[in-house]
Coordinates of C-alpha atoms in Angstrom, one line a residue:
M23 CA 228.8 69.8 124.1
S24 CA 231.9 68.8 122.0
E25 CA 230.0 69.2 118.8
L26 CA 228.7 72.6 119.8
K27 CA 232.3 73.7 120.5
K28 CA 233.4 72.5 117.1
R29 CA 230.6 74.3 115.3
A30 CA 231.1 77.5 117.3
L31 CA 234.8 77.6 116.5
E32 CA 234.5 77.0 112.7
N33 CA 232.4 80.1 111.9
P34 CA 230.7 81.6 115.0
S35 CA 228.4 83.9 113.0
D36 CA 227.0 81.0 111.0
L37 CA 225.7 79.3 114.1
T38 CA 222.3 80.2 115.6
I39 CA 221.1 78.4 118.7
I40 CA 217.4 78.5 119.3
T41 CA 216.3 77.3 122.7
F42 CA 213.1 77.1 124.8
N43 CA 215.1 76.6 128.0
Y44 CA 215.5 79.2 130.6
D45 CA 218.8 78.0 132.2
L46 CA 222.3 79.4 131.5
M47 CA 224.2 76.3 130.5
L48 CA 224.7 77.4 126.9
E49 CA 226.0 80.8 127.9
R50 CA 228.5 79.1 130.3
V51 CA 229.8 76.8 127.6
L52 CA 230.2 79.6 125.1
D53 CA 231.9 81.8 127.7
E54 CA 234.3 79.0 128.4
I55 CA 235.1 78.6 124.7
S56 CA 235.6 82.3 124.4
Q57 CA 238.1 82.5 127.3
K58 CA 240.2 79.7 125.8
G59 CA 241.5 81.9 122.9
H60 CA 238.4 82.1 120.8
S61 CA 237.1 85.5 121.7
E62 CA 235.1 85.9 118.5
T63 CA 232.7 83.1 119.6
F64 CA 230.8 84.7 122.4
F65 CA 229.6 88.2 122.9
F66 CA 227.6 88.8 126.1
P67 CA 224.9 90.1 126.0
G68 CA 225.1 90.7 122.2
C69 CA 224.6 86.9 121.8
Y70 CA 220.9 87.4 122.7
R71 CA 220.2 89.6 119.7
I72 CA 217.8 91.8 121.8
E73 CA 217.3 95.0 119.9
G74 CA 218.0 98.2 121.8
L75 CA 219.9 96.6 124.7
T76 CA 222.6 98.9 125.8
E77 CA 223.3 98.0 129.4
V78 CA 223.3 95.1 131.8
Q79 CA 222.9 94.8 135.6
A80 CA 226.1 93.8 137.2
M81 CA 226.2 91.2 140.0
A82 CA 228.3 91.7 143.1
K83 CA 230.7 88.7 142.8
K84 CA 233.3 88.9 140.0
E85 CA 233.4 85.1 139.7
D86 CA 229.7 85.0 139.0
K87 CA 230.0 87.4 136.0
F88 CA 230.6 86.6 132.3
A89 CA 234.2 87.6 131.4
S90 CA 233.4 90.6 129.2
E91 CA 230.5 92.7 128.1
N92 CA 229.9 93.4 124.4
F93 CA 226.6 94.5 122.9
E94 CA 227.5 93.8 119.3
H95 CA 225.4 91.3 117.4
K96 CA 228.3 89.1 116.5
G97 CA 229.5 85.6 117.2
V98 CA 227.1 82.8 118.0
A99 CA 223.5 83.9 118.2
L100 CA 221.6 82.5 121.2
L101 CA 217.9 83.1 120.7
K102 CA 216.0 82.2 124.0
L103 CA 212.4 82.2 122.8
H104 CA 210.9 81.5 126.2
G105 CA 213.1 84.0 128.1
S106 CA 216.0 83.4 130.5
M107 CA 216.7 83.2 134.2
N108 CA 219.1 86.2 133.9
W109 CA 216.5 88.4 132.2
H110 CA 214.4 90.2 134.9
S111 CA 211.7 92.8 135.3
R112 CA 211.2 95.1 138.3
H113 CA 208.2 94.9 140.6
N114 CA 207.1 96.7 143.7
S115 CA 205.9 93.5 145.3
N116 CA 207.5 90.1 146.0
A117 CA 204.2 88.6 144.8
P118 CA 203.2 90.6 141.7
T119 CA 199.8 90.0 140.1
P120 CA 199.7 87.9 137.0
K121 CA 198.9 91.0 135.0
G122 CA 202.1 92.7 136.3
M123 CA 204.2 89.6 136.0
F124 CA 203.3 89.0 132.3
D125 CA 202.9 92.6 131.1
I126 CA 204.5 92.4 127.7
T127 CA 205.6 96.0 127.9
R128 CA 207.5 95.8 131.2
D129 CA 211.1 96.7 131.2
L130 CA 213.5 93.9 130.6
H131 CA 216.8 93.9 132.4
V132 CA 219.7 91.5 131.6
L133 CA 221.8 90.5 134.5
N134 CA 225.5 89.7 134.0
S135 CA 225.4 86.5 136.0
K136 CA 226.4 83.0 135.3
M137 CA 224.2 81.7 138.1
V138 CA 220.4 81.3 138.0
Q139 CA 218.8 84.1 139.9
H140 CA 215.2 83.1 140.9
S141 CA 214.4 86.3 142.7
I142 CA 216.4 89.4 143.7
V143 CA 215.6 92.2 146.1
W144 CA 217.3 95.5 145.6
K145 CA 216.9 98.7 147.6
R146 CA 216.2 101.7 145.5
K147 CA 215.5 105.2 146.8
Q148 CA 214.5 103.9 150.2
R149 CA 212.2 101.2 149.0
Q150 CA 212.6 97.6 147.9
V151 CA 212.4 96.5 144.3
Y152 CA 211.8 92.9 143.5
M153 CA 213.4 91.4 140.3
K154 CA 211.5 88.5 138.7
P155 CA 212.6 86.4 135.7
V156 CA 211.2 87.3 132.3
I157 CA 210.1 83.8 131.1
V158 CA 207.2 82.3 129.2
P159 CA 205.5 79.5 131.1
P160 CA 205.0 76.1 129.3
V161 CA 201.3 76.6 128.4
S162 CA 199.3 76.5 125.2
G163 CA 198.2 79.9 123.8
K164 CA 201.2 81.6 125.2
R165 CA 201.3 84.4 122.5
G166 CA 199.8 86.9 124.8
M167 CA 202.5 86.3 127.4
I168 CA 205.5 86.7 125.2
H169 CA 207.4 89.9 126.2
Q170 CA 207.6 92.5 123.4
D171 CA 211.4 92.2 123.3
L172 CA 211.0 88.4 122.8
L173 CA 208.7 88.8 119.8
G174 CA 211.7 90.1 117.8
L175 CA 213.6 87.0 118.7
W176 CA 210.8 84.8 117.4
N177 CA 211.1 86.7 114.1
K178 CA 214.9 86.2 114.0
A179 CA 214.4 82.5 114.8
A180 CA 212.0 82.1 111.9
K181 CA 214.5 83.8 109.5
A182 CA 217.3 81.6 110.8
L183 CA 215.3 78.4 110.3
A184 CA 214.1 79.4 106.9
Q185 CA 217.6 80.2 105.6
A186 CA 219.5 77.4 107.3
D187 CA 221.1 74.6 105.2
R188 CA 221.3 72.3 108.3
V189 CA 219.1 72.2 111.4
V190 CA 219.8 70.1 114.4
I191 CA 216.8 69.6 116.8
A192 CA 217.8 68.2 120.2
G193 CA 216.1 68.1 123.6
Y194 CA 212.7 69.2 122.3
S195 CA 209.8 66.8 122.0
C196 CA 207.5 69.0 120.0
P197 CA 204.4 68.6 122.2
P198 CA 201.1 68.9 120.4
L199 CA 199.9 71.7 122.6
D200 CA 203.0 73.9 121.9
L201 CA 201.3 75.5 118.9
E202 CA 203.5 78.5 118.6
A203 CA 206.7 76.4 118.4
R204 CA 205.1 73.9 116.0
I205 CA 204.1 76.7 113.7
L206 CA 207.5 78.3 113.9
L207 CA 209.2 75.0 112.9
S208 CA 206.7 73.9 110.3
E209 CA 206.4 77.1 108.4
N210 CA 210.1 77.8 108.3
L211 CA 211.6 74.4 107.8
R212 CA 209.4 74.0 104.8
A213 CA 210.7 77.2 103.3
K214 CA 213.7 75.4 101.9
P215 CA 212.8 71.8 101.2
N216 CA 216.4 70.7 100.4
K217 CA 217.7 71.6 103.9
R218 CA 219.0 68.8 106.1
V219 CA 217.3 68.2 109.4
Y220 CA 218.8 66.1 112.2
V221 CA 216.5 65.1 115.1
V222 CA 218.1 63.8 118.3
D223 CA 215.5 62.1 120.5
P224 CA 215.2 58.5 121.9
S225 CA 211.4 58.5 121.4
P226 CA 209.9 57.1 118.2
Q227 CA 206.8 59.2 118.8
T228 CA 208.9 62.4 118.8
A229 CA 210.7 61.4 115.6
T230 CA 207.3 60.8 113.9
R231 CA 206.1 64.2 114.9
F232 CA 209.1 65.9 113.3
I233 CA 208.8 63.8 110.1
E234 CA 205.2 65.0 109.8
L235 CA 206.0 68.6 110.8
C236 CA 209.2 69.3 108.8
G237 CA 208.2 68.6 105.2
V238 CA 211.8 68.5 104.0
D239 CA 213.5 66.1 101.7
F240 CA 216.2 65.0 104.1
I241 CA 215.7 64.1 107.8
T242 CA 217.8 61.9 110.0
I243 CA 216.8 60.6 113.4
Y244 CA 219.3 59.8 116.1
K245 CA 218.5 58.2 119.5
S246 CA 221.2 60.0 121.3
I247 CA 223.6 63.0 121.2
E248 CA 226.5 60.5 121.2
A249 CA 225.1 58.8 118.0
W250 CA 224.8 62.1 116.3
V251 CA 228.3 63.2 117.2
R252 CA 229.8 59.9 116.0
D253 CA 228.0 60.2 112.7
R254 CA 229.1 63.8 112.2
R255 CA 232.8 63.1 112.7
P256 CA 234.9 63.3 109.5

C-alpha cells in the first residue's frame, strides 16, 4: 500500500481507483492517510462518486466509523463496480427472494462503518428490517444484476480509463467469462493508444490476456507488487 499512499498524497483528485472487490480495505487505508494530516485525500462517502447520495447510516460504535463525513466528489475516487459490503438495501425478510435481492431499483444505503457488515437487523416501526449488502455476484451476464446507482459508476470508470495517462492493473486476472469487465477495459484502454499500462500478476496467462485486450503501445508486466514498487521509485 506504500505506492497507493504516495500517489494519493501527490494529487488526490488525479487518482481513480477502480475495484471489483467488496471489502473495505482501501477505504481504511485512505482514511488512515487522511487522519495523518492529509485531509484532502479521503472524503467519505464522497469518494464513492454515487450521484444523489446525501446521507449515510451511522453505526453504533464510534471506533467503527470513518473519521468524518463529506459528500463532496473530491479527493481520491473509489469506484466499486461490484458494490461494497457497506452498501445495503432494506428487506422485510432475512431471506429475500432473488428478485428482491437483485432489484436494480431498490434503495441503496451507505453505512458509515469500517467493518464488514454481512447482515444487519434493525427494528423500525415495530417490525424488523433486514439490511443486505448491495453487491454483484461473480457470474457471467451480470448486467441485469447491476444496481442502477452502480451503472453510473461504470460510466465514470470508463471515462477515467479512457482519459488516463497511466493505468495500473493489480489483483485482477481478467477471467474470460467476465465479459462486462473485459469490454470496459478493452474499449477504454484503446481510446488512448499512447497510455502506459502496468499489469501486476504472477501468472503468464493473465499477462497474455491483458496484452491481447489492451491494444496500447506501452505495457509492462510485473510478477509482484514489490517489483512494481521498486521499479517506480525515483
